[in-house]
Coordinates of C-alpha atoms and ligand atoms in Angstrom, one line a residue:
Chain A
M1 CA 18.6 78.6 162.2
L2 CA 18.2 82.4 161.7
P3 CA 20.3 83.5 164.7
I4 CA 23.2 81.3 163.6
L5 CA 22.9 82.6 160.1
I6 CA 23.1 86.2 161.3
Q7 CA 26.1 85.3 163.4
Q8 CA 27.8 83.7 160.5
L9 CA 27.0 86.6 158.3
L10 CA 28.6 88.9 160.9
N11 CA 31.6 86.6 160.9
G12 CA 31.8 86.7 157.2
L13 CA 31.6 90.4 157.0
S14 CA 34.3 91.0 159.7
I15 CA 36.8 88.9 157.7
A16 CA 35.6 90.5 154.5
S17 CA 36.4 93.8 156.1
V18 CA 40.0 93.0 156.5
I19 CA 40.1 91.6 152.9
T20 CA 38.4 94.7 151.7
L21 CA 41.1 96.8 153.3
I22 CA 43.6 94.8 151.3
A23 CA 41.6 95.0 148.1
V24 CA 41.3 98.8 148.4
G25 CA 45.0 99.2 148.9
V26 CA 45.8 96.9 146.0
T27 CA 43.3 98.7 143.8
L28 CA 44.5 102.2 144.7
I29 CA 48.2 101.3 144.2
F30 CA 47.6 99.5 140.9
G31 CA 45.2 102.3 139.7
L32 CA 47.8 105.0 140.1
T33 CA 51.2 103.3 139.8
G34 CA 50.5 100.3 137.7
I35 CA 52.3 98.3 140.4
I36 CA 50.7 95.0 141.3
N37 CA 52.1 94.5 144.7
F38 CA 51.8 90.8 145.5
A39 CA 53.6 91.4 148.8
H40 CA 50.6 93.5 150.1
G41 CA 49.5 90.5 152.2
E42 CA 52.9 90.5 153.9
F43 CA 52.4 94.2 154.7
L44 CA 49.2 93.1 156.4
M45 CA 50.9 90.3 158.2
I46 CA 53.6 92.6 159.5
G47 CA 50.8 94.9 160.7
S48 CA 49.6 92.0 162.7
F49 CA 53.0 91.2 164.2
V50 CA 53.7 94.9 165.0
T51 CA 50.3 95.0 166.8
W52 CA 51.2 91.8 168.7
L53 CA 54.6 93.2 169.6
A54 CA 53.1 96.5 170.9
V55 CA 50.5 94.6 172.9
Q56 CA 53.2 92.4 174.4
A57 CA 55.1 95.6 175.3
G58 CA 52.1 96.6 177.3
T59 CA 50.3 99.1 175.2
G60 CA 46.5 98.9 174.7
F61 CA 45.0 97.7 171.5
V62 CA 44.3 101.2 170.1
P63 CA 47.8 102.5 170.5
A64 CA 49.1 99.2 169.1
L65 CA 46.8 99.6 166.1
V66 CA 48.1 103.2 165.5
I67 CA 51.7 101.9 165.8
A68 CA 51.0 99.2 163.3
I69 CA 49.5 101.7 160.8
L70 CA 52.5 104.0 161.2
A71 CA 55.1 101.1 161.0
V72 CA 53.6 99.6 157.8
A73 CA 53.1 103.0 156.2
L74 CA 56.8 103.8 156.9
M75 CA 57.8 100.4 155.5
G76 CA 55.7 101.3 152.4
L77 CA 57.5 104.6 152.1
V78 CA 60.9 103.0 152.3
L79 CA 60.1 100.2 149.8
E80 CA 58.5 102.7 147.3
R81 CA 61.4 105.1 147.5
G82 CA 64.0 102.3 147.5
L83 CA 62.5 99.7 145.2
F84 CA 59.2 100.3 143.4
R85 CA 60.0 103.8 142.1
F86 CA 62.6 102.2 139.8
T87 CA 60.0 99.9 138.3
L88 CA 57.4 102.6 137.5
T89 CA 58.0 102.6 133.8
R90 CA 58.1 98.8 133.8
P91 CA 55.3 97.4 135.9
T92 CA 56.3 93.9 135.1
N93 CA 59.5 94.5 137.0
G94 CA 57.5 95.8 139.9
F95 CA 55.4 92.7 139.9
I96 CA 58.5 90.5 140.1
V97 CA 60.1 92.7 142.8
S98 CA 56.9 92.2 144.8
L99 CA 57.1 88.4 144.4
G100 CA 60.6 88.5 145.8
L101 CA 59.5 90.7 148.6
I102 CA 57.0 88.1 149.8
V103 CA 59.8 85.7 150.6
V104 CA 62.1 88.3 152.1
L105 CA 59.4 89.7 154.4
Q106 CA 58.2 86.3 155.5
H107 CA 61.7 85.2 156.4
V108 CA 62.5 88.4 158.2
V109 CA 59.4 87.9 160.4
I110 CA 60.3 84.2 161.0
L111 CA 63.8 85.2 161.9
F112 CA 62.7 87.5 164.6
F113 CA 59.5 85.9 165.8
G114 CA 59.6 82.2 164.8
P115 CA 57.1 80.5 162.6
N116 CA 54.4 80.0 165.2
Q117 CA 51.1 81.7 165.4
K118 CA 50.7 84.8 167.6
S119 CA 47.5 86.1 169.2
I120 CA 46.5 88.9 171.4
P121 CA 43.7 89.0 174.0
R122 CA 40.5 90.2 172.4
P123 CA 40.5 94.0 172.6
L124 CA 36.7 93.9 173.1
A125 CA 35.5 90.8 174.9
G126 CA 31.8 91.7 175.1
V127 CA 29.2 89.5 173.5
W128 CA 25.8 91.0 173.0
D129 CA 22.7 88.8 173.1
V130 CA 20.1 90.3 170.8
G131 CA 17.0 88.1 170.7
G132 CA 19.1 84.9 170.7
V133 CA 21.7 86.2 168.3
R134 CA 25.1 86.3 169.9
I135 CA 27.1 89.2 168.6
A136 CA 30.8 89.5 169.4
S137 CA 31.5 93.2 169.8
V138 CA 35.0 92.8 168.4
R139 CA 33.5 91.8 165.1
V140 CA 31.2 94.8 165.0
M141 CA 34.2 97.0 165.8
V142 CA 36.2 95.6 162.9
I143 CA 33.3 96.2 160.5
L144 CA 32.6 99.7 161.7
V145 CA 36.3 100.8 161.6
T146 CA 36.6 99.4 158.1
I147 CA 33.4 101.2 156.9
A148 CA 34.7 104.5 158.4
V149 CA 38.2 104.2 156.9
V150 CA 37.0 103.1 153.5
A151 CA 34.4 106.0 153.5
M152 CA 37.2 108.5 154.3
T153 CA 39.4 107.1 151.6
F154 CA 36.5 107.3 149.1
V155 CA 35.7 110.9 150.0
M156 CA 39.4 111.8 149.7
I157 CA 39.7 110.3 146.3
T158 CA 36.5 111.6 144.8
R159 CA 35.9 114.9 146.4
S160 CA 39.2 116.6 147.4
R161 CA 41.5 118.7 145.2
Y162 CA 44.1 116.1 146.0
G163 CA 41.8 113.3 144.7
R164 CA 41.1 115.2 141.5
A165 CA 44.9 115.5 140.9
L166 CA 45.2 111.7 141.5
R167 CA 42.5 111.0 139.0
A168 CA 44.2 113.3 136.5
A169 CA 47.5 111.4 137.1
V170 CA 45.8 108.1 136.5
E171 CA 44.3 109.3 133.3
D172 CA 47.5 110.9 131.9
R173 CA 50.6 111.1 134.0
D174 CA 52.6 113.5 131.8
T175 CA 49.8 115.9 131.3
A176 CA 49.0 115.9 135.0
A177 CA 52.6 116.8 135.7
L178 CA 52.3 119.7 133.2
M179 CA 49.4 121.0 135.3
G180 CA 51.8 121.4 138.2
I181 CA 50.8 118.2 140.0
P182 CA 53.9 116.6 141.7
V183 CA 53.0 113.2 140.3
R184 CA 56.0 111.4 141.7
R185 CA 55.3 112.5 145.2
Y186 CA 51.6 111.7 144.9
I187 CA 52.5 108.2 143.7
T188 CA 54.6 107.7 146.8
G189 CA 51.7 109.1 148.8
V190 CA 49.2 106.5 147.4
F191 CA 51.7 103.7 148.0
V192 CA 52.0 104.8 151.6
L193 CA 48.3 105.1 152.0
G194 CA 47.7 101.6 150.6
S195 CA 50.4 100.3 153.0
A196 CA 48.7 102.1 156.0
L197 CA 45.5 100.4 155.1
A198 CA 47.3 97.0 155.2
G199 CA 48.7 98.0 158.6
L200 CA 45.3 98.7 159.8
G201 CA 44.0 95.5 158.3
G202 CA 46.7 93.6 160.1
A203 CA 45.8 95.1 163.4
L204 CA 42.1 94.2 162.9
L205 CA 42.9 90.7 161.8
I206 CA 44.9 89.8 164.9
A207 CA 42.0 91.2 166.9
L208 CA 39.9 88.4 165.3
F209 CA 42.3 85.5 164.8
P210 CA 45.8 84.3 165.6
V211 CA 48.2 85.1 162.9
T212 CA 51.3 83.3 161.5
P213 CA 54.1 84.6 159.2
F214 CA 52.2 82.9 156.4
T215 CA 48.8 84.5 156.9
G216 CA 49.5 87.2 154.4
G217 CA 49.5 84.7 151.5
T218 CA 46.0 83.5 152.0
M219 CA 44.6 86.9 152.8
V220 CA 46.1 88.6 149.7
M221 CA 44.7 85.9 147.4
K222 CA 41.2 86.9 148.6
G223 CA 42.2 90.6 148.5
F224 CA 43.1 90.2 144.8
A225 CA 40.0 88.2 144.1
V226 CA 37.9 91.0 145.6
A227 CA 39.9 93.7 143.7
L228 CA 39.6 91.8 140.4
M229 CA 35.9 91.1 141.0
G230 CA 35.3 94.8 141.5
G231 CA 37.6 95.7 138.6
L232 CA 41.2 96.3 139.3
G233 CA 41.8 100.0 139.9
N234 CA 38.1 100.7 140.7
L235 CA 37.6 101.7 144.4
T236 CA 33.8 101.4 144.4
G237 CA 34.2 98.0 142.8
A238 CA 36.5 96.8 145.5
V239 CA 34.1 97.8 148.3
V240 CA 31.1 96.2 146.7
A241 CA 32.9 93.0 145.9
G242 CA 34.2 92.9 149.5
L243 CA 30.7 93.1 150.7
I244 CA 29.6 90.3 148.4
L245 CA 32.5 88.2 149.5
G246 CA 31.5 88.8 153.1
I247 CA 27.9 87.7 152.5
V248 CA 28.9 84.7 150.5
E249 CA 31.4 83.5 153.0
G250 CA 28.9 84.1 155.8
F251 CA 26.1 82.2 154.2
S252 CA 28.3 79.3 153.1
A253 CA 29.5 78.9 156.6
G254 CA 26.0 79.4 158.0
Y255 CA 24.7 76.6 155.9
G256 CA 27.4 74.3 157.2
F257 CA 29.8 74.3 154.3
S258 CA 32.5 76.2 156.2
E259 CA 35.3 73.9 154.8
W260 CA 34.1 75.0 151.3
T261 CA 34.2 78.8 152.1
D262 CA 37.4 79.5 150.1
A263 CA 36.2 77.5 147.2
Y264 CA 33.0 79.6 147.1
S265 CA 34.8 82.9 147.1
F266 CA 37.2 81.9 144.3
G267 CA 34.4 80.2 142.4
L268 CA 32.5 83.4 142.6
M269 CA 35.5 85.4 141.3
I270 CA 36.0 83.1 138.4
L271 CA 32.3 83.3 137.6
V272 CA 32.3 87.1 137.7
L273 CA 35.4 87.4 135.6
L274 CA 34.0 84.9 133.0
V275 CA 30.8 87.0 132.7
R276 CA 32.5 90.4 133.1
P277 CA 36.2 90.2 132.3
N278 CA 36.8 93.8 133.5
G279 CA 35.1 93.1 136.9
L280 CA 31.7 94.2 138.1
F281 CA 32.4 97.9 137.8
G282 CA 35.0 97.9 135.1
G283 CA 38.7 98.1 135.9
T284 CA 41.4 100.2 134.5
S285 CA 44.6 99.0 132.8
G286 CA 46.6 101.1 135.2
P287 CA 47.8 104.6 134.5
K288 CA 48.5 105.6 130.9
M289 CA 52.2 106.2 130.5
A290 CA 52.3 107.9 127.1
Chain B
M1 CA 65.2 141.4 128.2
T2 CA 65.6 137.6 127.9
L3 CA 63.0 135.7 129.9
L4 CA 63.8 132.1 128.8
S5 CA 67.2 131.0 127.6
V6 CA 67.8 127.5 126.3
R7 CA 71.4 126.7 125.9
G8 CA 73.0 123.8 124.1
I9 CA 70.3 121.2 124.8
T10 CA 71.0 117.7 123.8
T11 CA 68.1 115.3 124.5
G12 CA 66.3 112.2 123.4
Y13 CA 64.7 109.0 124.5
G14 CA 66.7 106.0 125.9
P15 CA 69.6 105.4 123.6
S16 CA 68.4 107.6 120.8
I17 CA 69.3 111.2 120.7
V18 CA 66.7 113.5 119.1
N19 CA 68.0 117.1 119.6
R20 CA 71.6 118.1 119.5
D21 CA 73.0 121.3 120.8
V22 CA 69.8 123.4 120.5
S23 CA 69.9 127.0 121.8
L24 CA 67.2 129.6 121.7
T25 CA 66.0 132.7 123.6
L26 CA 62.6 134.2 124.3
G27 CA 62.1 137.7 125.4
E28 CA 59.5 139.5 127.6
N29 CA 56.3 139.9 125.6
E30 CA 57.7 138.2 122.6
I31 CA 56.1 135.5 120.3
I32 CA 58.6 133.3 118.6
T33 CA 58.2 130.1 116.5
I34 CA 60.0 126.9 115.8
L35 CA 59.2 125.5 112.3
G36 CA 60.3 122.2 111.0
P37 CA 59.0 119.0 109.3
N38 CA 57.3 116.2 111.1
G39 CA 59.8 114.2 113.2
A40 CA 62.4 117.1 113.4
G41 CA 62.3 117.0 117.2
K42 CA 60.2 120.0 118.0
S43 CA 58.0 118.3 120.5
T44 CA 60.9 116.6 122.1
L45 CA 62.6 119.9 122.6
L46 CA 59.5 121.4 124.2
R47 CA 59.0 118.4 126.4
T48 CA 62.7 118.7 127.5
I49 CA 62.3 122.5 128.2
V50 CA 59.4 121.8 130.7
G51 CA 61.1 118.8 132.3
L52 CA 59.1 115.9 130.9
V53 CA 62.3 114.6 129.3
R54 CA 65.7 115.1 131.1
P55 CA 68.3 116.8 128.9
R56 CA 71.7 115.1 128.6
A57 CA 73.5 118.3 128.1
G58 CA 72.6 122.0 128.1
S59 CA 70.6 124.2 130.4
V60 CA 67.2 125.8 130.7
V61 CA 67.4 129.2 132.4
M62 CA 64.3 131.2 133.2
D63 CA 64.6 134.7 134.4
G64 CA 68.2 134.1 135.5
E65 CA 67.3 130.9 137.5
D66 CA 68.8 127.7 136.3
L67 CA 65.9 125.2 136.1
T68 CA 67.7 122.4 134.2
G69 CA 66.5 118.9 135.3
R70 CA 63.6 120.2 137.4
T71 CA 60.3 118.3 137.1
P72 CA 57.3 119.8 135.2
D73 CA 55.5 120.7 138.4
V74 CA 58.3 123.0 139.4
M75 CA 58.5 124.5 136.0
A76 CA 54.8 125.2 136.1
K77 CA 55.3 127.0 139.5
R78 CA 58.0 129.1 137.9
G79 CA 55.6 130.0 135.1
L80 CA 56.9 127.8 132.3
V81 CA 53.9 125.9 130.9
L82 CA 53.5 123.6 127.9
V83 CA 50.2 123.1 126.1
P84 CA 51.0 119.7 124.7
E85 CA 50.6 118.4 121.1
G86 CA 47.3 116.6 120.7
R87 CA 45.7 118.7 123.4
R88 CA 45.7 116.0 126.0
I89 CA 42.4 117.1 127.7
F90 CA 41.3 115.0 130.6
A91 CA 38.5 113.2 128.9
D92 CA 36.6 112.0 132.0
M93 CA 36.6 115.4 133.7
T94 CA 34.4 118.3 133.0
V95 CA 35.6 121.5 131.3
A96 CA 35.5 123.3 134.6
E97 CA 37.6 120.6 136.3
N98 CA 40.1 120.7 133.4
L99 CA 40.4 124.5 133.9
R100 CA 40.9 124.2 137.6
L101 CA 43.6 121.5 137.2
G102 CA 45.5 124.0 135.0
A103 CA 45.8 126.1 138.1
Y104 CA 47.0 123.3 140.4
A105 CA 50.4 125.0 141.0
R106 CA 48.6 128.1 142.3
R107 CA 47.4 128.6 145.9
D108 CA 45.3 131.7 145.5
A109 CA 41.8 130.2 145.5
D110 CA 40.1 133.6 144.8
G111 CA 42.4 134.4 141.9
I112 CA 41.8 130.9 140.4
E113 CA 38.0 131.4 140.5
A114 CA 38.4 134.9 139.0
D115 CA 40.6 133.4 136.2
V116 CA 38.0 130.8 135.4
E117 CA 35.7 133.6 134.6
V118 CA 38.4 135.4 132.6
M119 CA 38.9 132.2 130.5
E120 CA 35.2 131.8 130.0
G121 CA 35.1 135.4 128.7
F122 CA 38.1 134.9 126.5
F123 CA 36.9 131.5 125.2
P124 CA 33.0 131.8 125.3
I125 CA 32.6 128.1 124.1
L126 CA 34.1 127.0 127.5
A127 CA 31.3 128.8 129.4
A128 CA 28.7 127.1 127.3
K129 CA 30.3 123.7 127.9
R130 CA 31.3 124.2 131.5
Q131 CA 29.8 121.0 132.9
Q132 CA 30.4 118.8 129.9
K133 CA 33.1 116.1 129.9
G134 CA 36.3 117.2 128.2
G135 CA 36.1 114.1 126.0
S136 CA 32.8 115.2 124.5
L137 CA 34.3 118.4 123.0
S138 CA 35.2 118.8 119.3
G139 CA 38.9 119.1 118.3
G140 CA 38.7 122.9 118.0
Q141 CA 36.9 123.2 121.4
Q142 CA 39.5 120.9 123.0
Q143 CA 42.3 123.1 121.6
M144 CA 40.6 126.2 123.2
L145 CA 40.3 124.3 126.4
A146 CA 43.9 123.2 126.3
I147 CA 45.2 126.7 125.8
A148 CA 42.8 128.1 128.5
R149 CA 44.0 125.3 130.9
G150 CA 47.6 126.3 130.2
L151 CA 46.8 130.0 130.8
M152 CA 45.1 129.1 134.1
A153 CA 48.6 128.6 135.5
R154 CA 49.3 132.3 134.8
P155 CA 52.4 131.4 132.9
R156 CA 55.1 133.8 132.0
V157 CA 56.1 131.6 129.1
L158 CA 53.5 129.5 127.3
L159 CA 54.8 126.8 125.0
L160 CA 52.3 125.8 122.3
D161 CA 52.9 122.6 120.5
E162 CA 51.0 122.5 117.1
P163 CA 47.8 124.1 118.2
S164 CA 46.5 124.2 114.7
L165 CA 46.9 120.4 114.2
G166 CA 43.7 118.9 112.6
L167 CA 41.7 122.2 112.7
S168 CA 39.8 123.8 109.9
P169 CA 41.1 127.0 108.3
L170 CA 38.4 128.9 110.1
L171 CA 39.4 127.6 113.5
V172 CA 43.1 128.2 112.6
K173 CA 42.2 131.8 112.2
E174 CA 40.6 131.8 115.6
I175 CA 43.7 130.3 117.1
Q176 CA 45.8 132.9 115.4
A177 CA 43.7 135.7 117.0
I178 CA 44.0 134.0 120.4
I179 CA 47.8 133.7 120.2
L180 CA 48.1 137.3 119.2
G181 CA 46.0 138.2 122.3
I182 CA 47.9 136.2 124.8
G183 CA 50.6 138.7 125.4
A184 CA 48.2 141.7 125.9
R185 CA 45.6 139.8 127.9
F186 CA 47.8 137.5 130.0
G187 CA 51.3 139.0 129.9
A188 CA 52.8 135.8 128.7
S189 CA 55.5 135.3 126.1
V190 CA 54.8 132.5 123.6
L191 CA 56.9 129.9 122.0
L192 CA 54.9 128.4 119.2
V193 CA 55.8 125.1 117.4
E194 CA 54.0 124.7 114.1
Q195 CA 53.9 122.9 110.9
N196 CA 51.4 125.4 109.6
A197 CA 54.0 128.0 108.4
G198 CA 51.3 130.4 107.5
L199 CA 50.0 130.6 111.0
A200 CA 53.5 130.7 112.6
L201 CA 54.8 133.4 110.3
S202 CA 51.8 135.6 110.9
V203 CA 52.0 135.7 114.7
A204 CA 55.7 135.4 115.5
S205 CA 58.3 138.1 115.3
R206 CA 61.3 135.7 115.2
G207 CA 61.6 132.1 114.1
Y208 CA 63.9 129.1 114.3
L209 CA 64.0 126.4 111.7
M210 CA 64.6 122.9 112.9
Q211 CA 65.8 119.9 110.8
N212 CA 66.9 116.5 112.1
G213 CA 67.0 117.8 115.7
R214 CA 69.1 120.8 115.1
I215 CA 68.4 124.5 114.5
V216 CA 69.5 125.1 111.0
T217 CA 68.7 128.8 110.8
C218 CA 67.0 131.5 112.8
G219 CA 66.1 135.2 112.5
P220 CA 63.4 137.7 112.2
I221 CA 60.3 136.5 110.3
S222 CA 60.8 139.0 107.5
E223 CA 64.3 137.5 106.8
L224 CA 63.1 133.9 107.1
K225 CA 60.5 134.5 104.5
D226 CA 63.1 135.4 102.0
M227 CA 65.3 132.4 102.6
A228 CA 65.6 129.8 99.8
L229 CA 65.3 126.9 102.3
M230 CA 62.1 128.2 103.8
R231 CA 60.6 128.7 100.4
E232 CA 61.5 125.2 99.4
L233 CA 60.2 123.7 102.6
Y234 CA 57.1 125.7 103.2
L235 CA 56.1 128.7 101.3
G236 CA 55.9 127.0 97.9
G237 CA 54.6 123.8 99.5
A238 CA 51.1 122.6 100.3
T239 CA 50.7 124.2 103.7
E240 CA 47.8 126.5 103.9
P241 CA 48.6 130.0 105.1
A242 CA 46.4 131.3 107.8
S243 CA 45.8 134.7 106.4
Ligands
ADP301 N1 58.3 108.9 123.5 C1 59.3 108.6 122.5 N2 60.1 107.6 122.6 C2 61.0 107.4 121.6 N3 61.2 108.1 120.5 C3 60.4 109.2 120.4 C4 59.4 109.5 121.4 N4 58.7 110.6 120.9 C5 59.3 110.9 119.8 N5 60.2 110.1 119.4 C6 61.1 110.2 118.2 O1 61.8 111.4 118.3 C7 61.9 112.0 117.0 C8 61.3 113.4 117.0 O2 60.0 113.4 117.4 P1 59.2 114.7 117.8 O3 60.0 115.4 118.8 O4 57.8 114.3 118.1 O5 59.2 115.5 116.4 P2 58.2 116.7 115.9 O6 57.5 117.2 117.1 O7 59.2 117.7 115.3 O8 57.3 116.1 114.9 C9 61.1 111.1 116.0 O9 62.0 110.3 115.4 C10 60.2 110.3 117.0 O10 60.1 109.0 116.5
MG302 MG1 55.5 117.3 117.4

């Protein structure tokens, strides 16, 4: 029983890693811009398709992953400059724009690649046998990459001069601008960073599972659940909630309720939000505009 | 020598126009003031000068360079800095962090550290509270921090929006001494917006009187003090003179 449980835990954590990358992006973007980007899951899905395309074209997985990050970051840049920047003073409009984007992005992908699922060969095929526990190296890779990237993001936000300026802009956008902080450019930067994380998440996801043009929808639901559980706008919260989700999903599958996994995660979210409406770590209500 | 020249500014929010055709000048090493009742449009004018609000007409020229329509971060780089009404301290950040944010437009790390010490010398309370959160300071302390944070940018023009708001007469006297020292210590000119006419008239050499978004009169303080309108609005009124 125990070896299976550990395996399932690892499975849960590897999927939760991808979801955490979504949640971190969603939380960063909301925290600074007030934009709730519902199309974030489609950003991830496009990251998967770009990875697939690059691998088809003959690149290795690592170059494909880098290309996916760059492509989705570029897409984020274009969409922020071309669309979301016009909705900054009216977050509700941004919210509606993002709903529209879901449909547009899905259909663009279907137009070019068809509705069928795509997969790539496992970038790491190795399976380690540790005392009867079979550990797929690809899952370990996904978890480690996520930990490294989230840690880097965290240090950047909390320790750097740039991060201090971002926190100032979250607290009071106008006054931050008076300090000489180019707030507009930093908002674009955060949107691009969040998009890059989605691109990375997409690459890691297709390393684990086949992906369809509709994968973004289910993934972003859990991404939002994690971001809300942690407290929307709270980076630490997103990470801890992501970890909790991974453990819950791992255990529920480990105990043979895999078909109930989704119900467990959303049940958990509802429970958390009932007890702590602002999430585990307290969220923000987005940047103050006044 | 004119340092800042504001010409024919018309500005407002959305469909409503607040200021119409406002012009003023500020010279090197000068302290001037804009007086006017609540809602006259003084803050809106200052916010427009530093680029937080885009003017619909008119221009902002600093040292011969047309800066009209530039964003506040560019203005700060050019030495045009606003200490906003209500202080707007970053409550979740320490006093030290607030000070360093004030210097965000600067790149000289050594100069910034040196200036932090200069500010802690000029405003001793900030040295004592260095590691405390901005939100934990009293109103007067926050005002000191707001002015120091503004000076951290090494401005050539410092715009002060109602620094005496909500402060006790004793603290207003302190603010008065600080404003008078800014020119000598930091080489900045000051444009002071006040409702406390006593304070404004005691530090400025020239003044503008604003009503309903327009400048209705201007001149040297000695002349303004004699005007019937000023007497009616301020000097006979309830405002407490600072000295
Ligand atoms: N952010 C804003 N949006 C819309 N109207 C505003 C805003 N800020 C101020 N106003 C209006 O502009 C007018 C002038 O306000 P303000 O510039 O703050 O005057 P003062 O600083 O002289 O008291 C007032 O009628 C006020 O209601
Ligand atoms: Mg005002």
